[in-house]
XYZ file of C-alpha atoms in Angstrom:
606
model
C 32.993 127.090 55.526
C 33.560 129.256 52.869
C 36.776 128.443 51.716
C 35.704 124.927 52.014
C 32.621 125.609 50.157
C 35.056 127.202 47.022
C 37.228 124.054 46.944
C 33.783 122.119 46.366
C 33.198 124.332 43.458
C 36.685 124.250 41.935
C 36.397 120.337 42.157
C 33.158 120.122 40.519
C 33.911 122.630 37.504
C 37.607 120.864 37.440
C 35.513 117.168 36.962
C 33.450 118.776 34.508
C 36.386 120.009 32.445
C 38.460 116.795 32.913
C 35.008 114.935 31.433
C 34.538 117.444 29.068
C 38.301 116.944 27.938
C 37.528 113.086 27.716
C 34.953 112.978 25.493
C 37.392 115.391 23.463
C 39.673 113.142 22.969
C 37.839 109.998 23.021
C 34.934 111.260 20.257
C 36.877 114.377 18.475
C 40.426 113.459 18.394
C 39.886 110.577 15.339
C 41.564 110.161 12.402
C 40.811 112.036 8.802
C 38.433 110.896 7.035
C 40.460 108.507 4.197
C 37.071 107.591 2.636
C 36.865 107.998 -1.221
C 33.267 109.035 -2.931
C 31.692 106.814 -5.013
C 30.502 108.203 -8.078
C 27.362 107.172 -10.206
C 28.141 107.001 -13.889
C 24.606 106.768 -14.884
C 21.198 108.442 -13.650
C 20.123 106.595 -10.002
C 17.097 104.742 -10.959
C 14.670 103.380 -8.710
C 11.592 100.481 -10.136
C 9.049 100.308 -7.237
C 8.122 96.460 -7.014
C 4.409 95.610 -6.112
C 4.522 93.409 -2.750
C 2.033 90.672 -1.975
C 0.069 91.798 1.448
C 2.153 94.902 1.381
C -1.170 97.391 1.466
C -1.324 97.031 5.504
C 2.486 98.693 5.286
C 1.099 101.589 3.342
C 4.697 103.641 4.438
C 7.033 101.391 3.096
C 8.380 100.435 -0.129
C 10.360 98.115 -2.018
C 13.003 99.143 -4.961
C 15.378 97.434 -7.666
C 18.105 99.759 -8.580
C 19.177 100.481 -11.867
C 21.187 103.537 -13.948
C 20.808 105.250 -16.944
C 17.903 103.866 -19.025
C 15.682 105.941 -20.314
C 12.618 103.198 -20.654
C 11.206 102.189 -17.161
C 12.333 98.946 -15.640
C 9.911 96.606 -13.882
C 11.620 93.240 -12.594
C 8.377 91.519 -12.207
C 7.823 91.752 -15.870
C 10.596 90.814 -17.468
C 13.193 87.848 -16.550
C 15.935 88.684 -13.785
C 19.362 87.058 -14.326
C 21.654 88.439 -11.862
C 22.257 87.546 -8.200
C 19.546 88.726 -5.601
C 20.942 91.338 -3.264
C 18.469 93.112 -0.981
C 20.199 96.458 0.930
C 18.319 96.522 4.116
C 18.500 100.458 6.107
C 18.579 101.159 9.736
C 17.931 104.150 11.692
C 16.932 107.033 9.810
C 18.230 105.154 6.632
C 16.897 105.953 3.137
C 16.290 103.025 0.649
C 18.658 105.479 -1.852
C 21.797 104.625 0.487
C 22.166 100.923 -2.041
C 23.435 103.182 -4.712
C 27.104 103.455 -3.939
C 26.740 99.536 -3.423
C 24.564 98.636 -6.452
C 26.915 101.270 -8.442
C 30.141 99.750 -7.572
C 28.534 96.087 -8.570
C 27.350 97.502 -12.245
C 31.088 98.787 -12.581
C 32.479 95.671 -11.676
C 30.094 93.769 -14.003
C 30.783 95.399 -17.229
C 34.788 94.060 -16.933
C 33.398 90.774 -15.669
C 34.780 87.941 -18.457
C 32.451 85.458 -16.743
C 29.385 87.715 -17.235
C 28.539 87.690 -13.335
C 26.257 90.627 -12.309
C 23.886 91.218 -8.926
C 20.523 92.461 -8.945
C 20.279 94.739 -6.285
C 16.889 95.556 -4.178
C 16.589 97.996 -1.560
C 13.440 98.755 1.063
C 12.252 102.429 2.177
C 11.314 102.256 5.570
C 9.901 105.940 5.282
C 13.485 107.016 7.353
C 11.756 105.789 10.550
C 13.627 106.239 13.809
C 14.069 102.139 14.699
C 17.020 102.231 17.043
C 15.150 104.789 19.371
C 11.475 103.370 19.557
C 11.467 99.594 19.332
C 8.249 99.274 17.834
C 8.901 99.792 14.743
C 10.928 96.696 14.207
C 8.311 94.146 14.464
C 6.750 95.916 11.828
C 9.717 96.243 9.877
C 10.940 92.745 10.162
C 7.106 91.465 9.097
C 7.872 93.443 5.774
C 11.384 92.357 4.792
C 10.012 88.960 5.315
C 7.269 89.784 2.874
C 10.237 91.797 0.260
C 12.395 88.404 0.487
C 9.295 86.651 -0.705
C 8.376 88.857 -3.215
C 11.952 88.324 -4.662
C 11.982 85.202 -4.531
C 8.652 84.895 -6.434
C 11.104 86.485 -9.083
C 13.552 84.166 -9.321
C 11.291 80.880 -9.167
C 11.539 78.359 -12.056
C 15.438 78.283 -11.724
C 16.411 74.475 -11.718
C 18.011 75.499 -8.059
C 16.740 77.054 -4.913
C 16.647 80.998 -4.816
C 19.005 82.092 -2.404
C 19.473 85.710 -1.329
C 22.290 88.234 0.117
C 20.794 90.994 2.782
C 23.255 93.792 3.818
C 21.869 96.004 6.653
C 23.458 98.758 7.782
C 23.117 99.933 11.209
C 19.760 98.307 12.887
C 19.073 96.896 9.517
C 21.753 94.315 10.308
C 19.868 93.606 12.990
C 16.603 92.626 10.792
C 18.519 90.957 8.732
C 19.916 88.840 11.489
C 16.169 88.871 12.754
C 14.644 87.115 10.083
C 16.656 83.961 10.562
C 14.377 83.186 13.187
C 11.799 82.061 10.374
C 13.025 78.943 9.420
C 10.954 79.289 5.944
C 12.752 82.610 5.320
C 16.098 81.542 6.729
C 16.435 78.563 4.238
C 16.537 80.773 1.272
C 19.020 83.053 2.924
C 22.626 82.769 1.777
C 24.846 85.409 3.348
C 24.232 88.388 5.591
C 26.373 91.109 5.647
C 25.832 93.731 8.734
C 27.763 97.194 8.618
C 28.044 99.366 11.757
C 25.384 97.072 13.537
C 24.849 96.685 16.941
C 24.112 93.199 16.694
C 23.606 91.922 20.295
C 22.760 94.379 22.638
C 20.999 98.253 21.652
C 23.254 101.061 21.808
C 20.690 102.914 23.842
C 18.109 100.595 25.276
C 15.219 103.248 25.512
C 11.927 101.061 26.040
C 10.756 97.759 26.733
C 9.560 96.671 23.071
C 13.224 97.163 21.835
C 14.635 95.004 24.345
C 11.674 92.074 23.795
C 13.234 92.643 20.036
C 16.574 91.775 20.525
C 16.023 89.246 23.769
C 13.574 87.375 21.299
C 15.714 87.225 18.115
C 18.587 86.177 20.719
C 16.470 83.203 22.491
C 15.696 81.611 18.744
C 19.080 82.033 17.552
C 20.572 80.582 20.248
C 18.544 77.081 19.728
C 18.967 76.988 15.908
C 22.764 78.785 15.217
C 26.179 77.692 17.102
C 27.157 80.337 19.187
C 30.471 81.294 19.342
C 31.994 82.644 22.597
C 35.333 83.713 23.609
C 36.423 82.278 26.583
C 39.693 83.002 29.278
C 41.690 80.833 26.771
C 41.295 82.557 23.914
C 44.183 84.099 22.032
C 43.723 85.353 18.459
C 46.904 86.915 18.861
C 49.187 83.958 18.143
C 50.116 85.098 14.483
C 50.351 87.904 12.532
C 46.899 86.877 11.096
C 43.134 86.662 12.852
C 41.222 83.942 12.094
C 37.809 84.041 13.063
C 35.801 82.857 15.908
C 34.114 80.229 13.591
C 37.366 78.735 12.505
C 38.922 78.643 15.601
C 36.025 76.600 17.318
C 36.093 79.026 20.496
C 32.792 77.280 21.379
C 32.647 73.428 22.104
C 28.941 73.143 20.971
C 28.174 71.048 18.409
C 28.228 72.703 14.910
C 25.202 71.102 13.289
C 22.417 73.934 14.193
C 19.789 74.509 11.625
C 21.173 77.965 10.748
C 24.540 76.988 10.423
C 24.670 76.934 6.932
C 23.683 80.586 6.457
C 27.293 82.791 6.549
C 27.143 85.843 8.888
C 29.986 88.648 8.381
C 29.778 91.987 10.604
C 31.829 94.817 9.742
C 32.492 98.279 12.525
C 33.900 101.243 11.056
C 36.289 101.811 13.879
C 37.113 105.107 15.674
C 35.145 107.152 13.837
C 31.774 106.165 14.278
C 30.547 108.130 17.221
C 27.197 106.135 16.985
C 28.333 102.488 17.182
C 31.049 101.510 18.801
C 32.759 98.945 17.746
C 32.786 96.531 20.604
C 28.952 96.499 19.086
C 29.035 95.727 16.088
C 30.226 92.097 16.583
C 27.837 88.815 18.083
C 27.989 85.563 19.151
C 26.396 84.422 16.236
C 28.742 85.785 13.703
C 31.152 83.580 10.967
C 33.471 86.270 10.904
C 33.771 90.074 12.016
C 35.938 92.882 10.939
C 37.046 96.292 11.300
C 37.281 98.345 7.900
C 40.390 99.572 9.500
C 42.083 95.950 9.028
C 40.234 94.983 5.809
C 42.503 94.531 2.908
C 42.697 97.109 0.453
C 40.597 99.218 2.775
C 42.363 99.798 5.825
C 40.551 103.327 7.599
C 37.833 104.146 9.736
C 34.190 105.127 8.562
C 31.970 107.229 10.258
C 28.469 105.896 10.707
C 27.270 107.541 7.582
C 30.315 107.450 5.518
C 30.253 103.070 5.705
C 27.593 102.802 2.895
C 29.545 105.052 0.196
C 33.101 104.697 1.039
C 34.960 103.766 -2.293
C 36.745 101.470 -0.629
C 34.905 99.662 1.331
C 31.939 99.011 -1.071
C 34.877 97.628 -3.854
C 35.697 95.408 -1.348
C 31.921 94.266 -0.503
C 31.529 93.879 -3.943
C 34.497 91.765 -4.232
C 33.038 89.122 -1.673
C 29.997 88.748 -3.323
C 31.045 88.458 -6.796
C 33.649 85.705 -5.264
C 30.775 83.869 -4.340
C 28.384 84.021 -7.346
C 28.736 81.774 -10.428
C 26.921 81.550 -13.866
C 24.577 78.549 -13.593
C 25.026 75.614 -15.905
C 22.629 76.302 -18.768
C 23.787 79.537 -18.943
C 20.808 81.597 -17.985
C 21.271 83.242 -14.478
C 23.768 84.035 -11.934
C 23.557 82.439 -8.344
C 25.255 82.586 -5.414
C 27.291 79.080 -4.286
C 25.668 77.632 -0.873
C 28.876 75.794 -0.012
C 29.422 77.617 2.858
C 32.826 76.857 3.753
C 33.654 77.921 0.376
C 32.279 80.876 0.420
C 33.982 81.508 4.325
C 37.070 80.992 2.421
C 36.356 83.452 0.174
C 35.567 86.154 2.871
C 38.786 85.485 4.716
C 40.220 86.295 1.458
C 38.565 89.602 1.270
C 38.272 90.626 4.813
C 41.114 89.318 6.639
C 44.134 88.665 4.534
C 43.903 88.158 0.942
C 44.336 84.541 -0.483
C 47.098 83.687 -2.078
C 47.466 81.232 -4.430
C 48.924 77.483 -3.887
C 52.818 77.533 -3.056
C 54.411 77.452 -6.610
C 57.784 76.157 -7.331
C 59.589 79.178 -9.283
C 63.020 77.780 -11.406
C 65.403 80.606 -11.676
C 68.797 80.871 -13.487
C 72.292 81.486 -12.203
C 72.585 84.448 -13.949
C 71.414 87.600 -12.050
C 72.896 89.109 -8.867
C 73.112 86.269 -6.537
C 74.202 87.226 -2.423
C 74.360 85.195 0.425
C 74.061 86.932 4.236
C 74.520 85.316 7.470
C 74.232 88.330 9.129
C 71.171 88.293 11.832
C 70.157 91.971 10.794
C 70.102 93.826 7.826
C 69.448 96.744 6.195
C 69.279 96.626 2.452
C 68.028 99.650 0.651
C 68.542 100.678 -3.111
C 68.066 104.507 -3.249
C 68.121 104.492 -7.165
C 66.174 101.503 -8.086
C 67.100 98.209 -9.692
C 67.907 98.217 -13.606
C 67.892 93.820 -12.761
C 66.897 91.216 -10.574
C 68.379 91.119 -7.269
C 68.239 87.792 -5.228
C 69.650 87.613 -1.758
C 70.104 84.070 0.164
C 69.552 84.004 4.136
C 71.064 81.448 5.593
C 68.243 79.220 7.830
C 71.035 77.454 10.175
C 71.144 79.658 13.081
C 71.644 78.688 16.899
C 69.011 77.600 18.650
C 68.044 80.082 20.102
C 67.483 82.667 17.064
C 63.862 81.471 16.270
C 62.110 84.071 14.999
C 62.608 85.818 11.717
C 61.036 89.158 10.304
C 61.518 90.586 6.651
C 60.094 93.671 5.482
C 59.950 94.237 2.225
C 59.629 98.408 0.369
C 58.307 98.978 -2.490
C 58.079 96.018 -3.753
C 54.211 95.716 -5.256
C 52.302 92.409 -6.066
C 54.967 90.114 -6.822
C 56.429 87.442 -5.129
C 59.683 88.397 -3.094
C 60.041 85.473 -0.481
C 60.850 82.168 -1.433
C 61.962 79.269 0.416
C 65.035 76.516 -1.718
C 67.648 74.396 -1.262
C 70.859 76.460 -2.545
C 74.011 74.931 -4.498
C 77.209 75.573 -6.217
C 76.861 76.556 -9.608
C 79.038 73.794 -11.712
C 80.690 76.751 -13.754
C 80.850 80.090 -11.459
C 80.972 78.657 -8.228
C 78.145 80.686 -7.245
C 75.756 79.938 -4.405
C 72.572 79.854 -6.190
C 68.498 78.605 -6.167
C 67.648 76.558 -9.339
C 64.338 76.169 -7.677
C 62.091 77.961 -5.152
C 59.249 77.718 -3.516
C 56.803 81.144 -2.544
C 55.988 82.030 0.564
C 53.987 84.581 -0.376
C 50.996 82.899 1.679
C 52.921 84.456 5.306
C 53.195 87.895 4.007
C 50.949 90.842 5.367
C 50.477 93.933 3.463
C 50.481 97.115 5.632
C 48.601 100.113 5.863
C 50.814 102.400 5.017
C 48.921 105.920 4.062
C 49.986 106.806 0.632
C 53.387 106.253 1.337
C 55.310 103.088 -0.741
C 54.171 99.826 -0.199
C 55.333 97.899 3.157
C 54.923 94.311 3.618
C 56.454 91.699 6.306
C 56.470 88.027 6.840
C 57.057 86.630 10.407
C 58.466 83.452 10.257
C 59.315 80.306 12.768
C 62.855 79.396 11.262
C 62.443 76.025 13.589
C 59.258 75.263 12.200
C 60.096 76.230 8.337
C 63.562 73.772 8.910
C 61.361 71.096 10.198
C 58.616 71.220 7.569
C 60.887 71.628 4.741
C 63.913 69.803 5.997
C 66.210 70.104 2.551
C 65.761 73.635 2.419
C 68.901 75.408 3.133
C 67.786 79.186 2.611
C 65.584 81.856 2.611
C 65.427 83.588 -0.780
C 64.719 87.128 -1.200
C 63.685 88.614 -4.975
C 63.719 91.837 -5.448
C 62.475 92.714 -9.158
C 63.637 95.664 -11.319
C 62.583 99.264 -10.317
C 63.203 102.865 -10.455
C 61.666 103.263 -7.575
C 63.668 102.742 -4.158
C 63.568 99.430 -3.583
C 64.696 97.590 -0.453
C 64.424 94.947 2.394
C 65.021 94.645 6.342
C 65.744 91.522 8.113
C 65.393 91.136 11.555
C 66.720 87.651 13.399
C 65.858 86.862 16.961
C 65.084 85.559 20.365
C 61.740 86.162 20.895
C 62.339 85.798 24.190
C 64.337 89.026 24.326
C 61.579 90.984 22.070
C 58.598 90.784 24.510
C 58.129 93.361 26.880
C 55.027 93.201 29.980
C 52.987 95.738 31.116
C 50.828 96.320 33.471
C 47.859 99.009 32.686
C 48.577 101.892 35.749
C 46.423 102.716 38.141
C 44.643 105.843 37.993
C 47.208 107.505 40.279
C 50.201 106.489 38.355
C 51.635 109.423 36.512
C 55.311 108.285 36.656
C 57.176 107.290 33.141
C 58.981 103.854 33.184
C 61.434 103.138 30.810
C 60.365 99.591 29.281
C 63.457 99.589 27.114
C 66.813 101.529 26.804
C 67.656 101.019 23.958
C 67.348 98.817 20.646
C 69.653 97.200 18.804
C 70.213 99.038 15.206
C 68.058 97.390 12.606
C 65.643 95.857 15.283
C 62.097 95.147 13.127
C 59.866 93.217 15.412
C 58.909 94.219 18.861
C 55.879 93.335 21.319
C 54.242 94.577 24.112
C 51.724 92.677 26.431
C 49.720 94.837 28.073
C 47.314 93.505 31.220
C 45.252 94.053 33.752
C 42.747 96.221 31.782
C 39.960 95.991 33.850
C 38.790 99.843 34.463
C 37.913 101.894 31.081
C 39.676 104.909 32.599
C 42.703 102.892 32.406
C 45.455 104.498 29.833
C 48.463 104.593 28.749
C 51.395 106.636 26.216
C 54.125 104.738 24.338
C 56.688 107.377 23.585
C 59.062 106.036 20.912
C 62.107 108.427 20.727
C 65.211 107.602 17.597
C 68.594 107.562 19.123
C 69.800 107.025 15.657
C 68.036 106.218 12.393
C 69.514 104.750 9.037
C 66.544 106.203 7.342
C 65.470 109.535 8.815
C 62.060 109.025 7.255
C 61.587 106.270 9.852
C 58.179 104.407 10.325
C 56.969 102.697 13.153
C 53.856 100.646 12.959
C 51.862 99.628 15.616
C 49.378 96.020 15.162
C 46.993 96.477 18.190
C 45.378 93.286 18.843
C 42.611 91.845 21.499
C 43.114 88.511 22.275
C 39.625 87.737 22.572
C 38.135 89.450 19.789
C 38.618 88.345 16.239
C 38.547 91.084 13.830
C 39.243 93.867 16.667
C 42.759 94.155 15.094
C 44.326 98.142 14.594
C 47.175 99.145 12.715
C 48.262 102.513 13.462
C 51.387 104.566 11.984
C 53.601 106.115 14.594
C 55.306 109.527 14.320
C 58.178 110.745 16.496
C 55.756 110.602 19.697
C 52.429 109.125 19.107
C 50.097 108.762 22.571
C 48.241 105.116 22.774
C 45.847 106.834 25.947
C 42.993 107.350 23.201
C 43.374 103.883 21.255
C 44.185 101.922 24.392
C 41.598 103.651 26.672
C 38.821 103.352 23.903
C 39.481 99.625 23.383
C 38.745 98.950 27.512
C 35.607 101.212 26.722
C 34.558 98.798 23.750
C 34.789 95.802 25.716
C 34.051 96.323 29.280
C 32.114 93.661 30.859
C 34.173 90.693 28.232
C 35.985 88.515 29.807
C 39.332 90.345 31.183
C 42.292 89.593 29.441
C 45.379 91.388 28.005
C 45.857 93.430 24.714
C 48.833 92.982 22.744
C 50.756 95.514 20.716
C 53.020 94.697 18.207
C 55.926 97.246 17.224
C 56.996 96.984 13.357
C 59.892 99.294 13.437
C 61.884 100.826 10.270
């Protein structure tokens, strides 16, 4: 009895350690925080605005934002002519968290050649604990209603209908989302933009008034917005770009709701927010999602706090909604467009993959360094720059069964680099050569890459590109002058041969299994299909080990994507060993209770 009675108290303190140990790695283990400060140039200024039937909310407040002038500012008595943004806080949230936002927009302004600027509001909800007592939200919704009105009340006179932009972060996403259920309200809404929200379901449901909140808002949305759901089908996964649930048309319903027309984005900040986890922060309801960590030009995790001043992720807020504003016709005011498919566009561009303009035709001469490879890999690298142009020509007539093409392209910045042309004999030199070109700059991703040189790769279907473009002949690949090194991979396949399976172990599997020997040298382009995730104790560790580099620097980086979850996508830089149990583990913890499906990694190796 004793003895057994000792073996029941090692078990329990060895559970409570292995738990312990969990949450250690789960919640503690997360990456640096890569967030730059934003920085105020001027004094903060805050103009309290005077709201109609705002004396029975004697705790709350309403704001427009403002730096450096010495005179006071009241918008109500004098004429507003920039675009109507009202910053909406959550939990705890003070009204002064818009200046990072508003700050970044006054920046961007000033070196503005169009003269587009955005008036930015905020609301002081006197810090009030929303996502733990639900009863402050009806009150809390009731005023925003009454702060959109008082803006609007602003703004009247235009020629055109008021519209406004509301960015909540954390349950102020939520109101923001909430108010749509006012049709008088929702028609002068243009976009709403939630960070770190949890949009459909509480991330601690702690009484009855918050659930009522969030079942209600749900019930109206659902009879006057499309909803769309992911299904057993769904695959975002396909390319080497998401596109979101609203383009793909996961949902068969018909598309003509009444609140169609307003454009929902929702952003997560990834692994480090402890407060919201991602698999949150997205809904049913939503245009488009996205992870900071995937956003262009962003590309890290935020904490809960750090999402409404990180540098980065405010420029590239900004950059949607100054995308999406234009100076009226007479001259007077800014607005934001209400073309909504426009302005989806124009968030794709900013937080999915950046748009790139219309395929050009480039003409190039015959002078330069012209080189033609057949070879199915290769590894090009100049160590001590470029003092000239240097154009390589890959040959597009393979056998049938290399389909599959990836290029990776170092150091090479914003310019164009692949091309697609039809090559010939020069009538002098005899050299192979493009007089003509056409980019194909549109099916290259940029890579997160820390602050190490720039990386970017194009995947490409060499059956497709042959039958789309049936006189081209040959890839071209440009790389400009540097004194930087400068370089390319090319990797030419089977795709059938670079797919592994897996199957997610079982919690008594400790045994390694060798998925693959070995690699060919020069192999770019790997991917692993990983299924049966159905327990959120599932894990799993990838160990990548070099039998032989051409670059002992090597980089491997990892595109973790969830099939049925648009936006969800990771990129994560490997060193000699890097363990996937956290990201993989966490993911199944995100999205427990989805529909089951598989995750796919994808291997970019260099």
């Amino acid at each position: 009895m004793f003895m057994f009675r000792n073996c029941a108290v090692l078990l329990v303190i060895g559970s409570i350690c292995c738990f312990i140990y969990g949450l250690f790695r789960l919640h503690v283990e997360v990456e640096p925080n890569a967030c730059r400060m934003t920085y105020m140039f001027g004094e903060p200024m805050f103009a309290k605005l005077g709201v109609r039937d705002g004396d029975q909310y004697p705790n709350y407040a309403l704001y427009y934002y403002y730096e450096g002038l010495r005179q006071p500012l009241d918008p109500q008595k004098r004429r507003m002519t920039g675009a109507p943004v009202i910053f909406v806080p959550g939990n705890a949230g003070s009204y002064k968290q818009v200046r990072s936002l508003a700050s970044v927009a006054l920046r961007k302004a000033m070196s503005n050649d169009a003269g587009i600027h955005l008036d930015y509001y905020t609301i002081d909800y006197d810090e009030e604990l929303s996502a733990l007592y639900g009863g402050y939200l009806p009150r809390q919704q009731s005023y925003l209603k009454l702060c959109i009105r008082t803006i609007l009340s602003i703004y009247e006179g235009r020629t055109e209908q008021p519209s406004i932009v509301l960015i909540g972060h954390s349950m102020g996403g939520k109101l923001a989302q909430s108010v749509l259920v006012d049709p008088a309200i929702g028609q002068h809404i243009n976009t709403i933009i939630s960070i770190s929200t949890p949009l459909d379901q509480p991330v601690l449901n702690l009484d009855t008034q918050l659930e009522e909140f969030y079942d209600q808002t749900d019930a109206v949305l659902r009879k006057l917005r499309t909803a769309t759901v992911p299904t057993m089908t769904t695959n975002v996964c396909d390319s080497l770009h998401q596109r979101p649930p609203s383009v793909q048309r996961m949902a068969s319903q018909d598309s003509s709701a009444r609140l169609d027309n307003v454009l929902l984005i929702s952003t997560g900040g990834g692994n480090r927010d402890l407060l919201v986890r991602p698999g949150l922060t997205s809904s049913r309801f939503n245009d488009l999602h996205a992870m900071t960590s995937a956003i262009p030009k962003v590309s890290l995790s935020c904490d809960h706090l750090s999402a409404v001043w990180c540098l980065q992720f405010m420029q590239a807020i900004n950059r949607f909604l100054f995308s999406v504003a234009y100076v009226r016709e007479d001259r007077s005011s800014i607005a934001f467009g209400t073309n909504k498919q426009r302005n989806l566009q124009s968030a794709l561009s900013t937080f999915v993959k950046p748009r790139r303009r219309q395929q050009n035709t480039v003409r190039f001469g015959a002078a330069g360094n012209w080189h033609e490879e057949q070879r199915l890999v290769i590894n090009k690298y100049f160590t001590n720059g470029l003092k000239g142009t240097f154009f390589d020509l890959i040959g597009l007539q393979r056998q049938e069964r290399y389909r599959k093409a990836a290029i990776e392209a170092l150091n090479v910045d914003e310019e164009d680099w692949l091309f697609g042309c039809s090559a010939e004999d020069h009538n002098k030199t005899g050299q192979l050569y493009c007089e003509k070109a056409t980019s194909l700059m549109h099916l290259v991703q940029w890579l997160p890459n820390e602050d190490r040189d720039p990386r970017s790769i194009a995947l490409l279907d060499l059956h497709n590109l042959r039958k789309t473009y049936v006189h081209w002949t040959h890839l071209l690949i440009r790389l400009p002058p540097s004194a930087k090194r400068i370089g390319y991979n090319l990797d030419i396949y089977d795709p059938k041969e670079r797919v592994t399976d897996i199957k997610m172990p079982r919690w008594y599997t400790m045994a390694k299994l060798p998925l693959i020997n070995e690699t060919l040298q020069g192999t770019l382009h790997h991917r692993l299909r990983i299924s049966e995730m159905v327990d959120p104790y599932q894990s799993i560790r990838v160990i990548v080990e070099p039998l032989q580099c051409i670059n002992p620097e090597y980089r491997v980086t990892a595109r973790i994507c969830v099939p049925w979850a648009a936006g969800f996508e990771r990129f994560q830089t490997l060193n000699y060993e890097y363990s996937y149990s956290s990201a993989l583990s966490r993911l199944v913890l995100e999205f427990y209770g989805w529909s089951p499906a598989h995750l796919v990694c994808v291997l970019l190796i260099d």
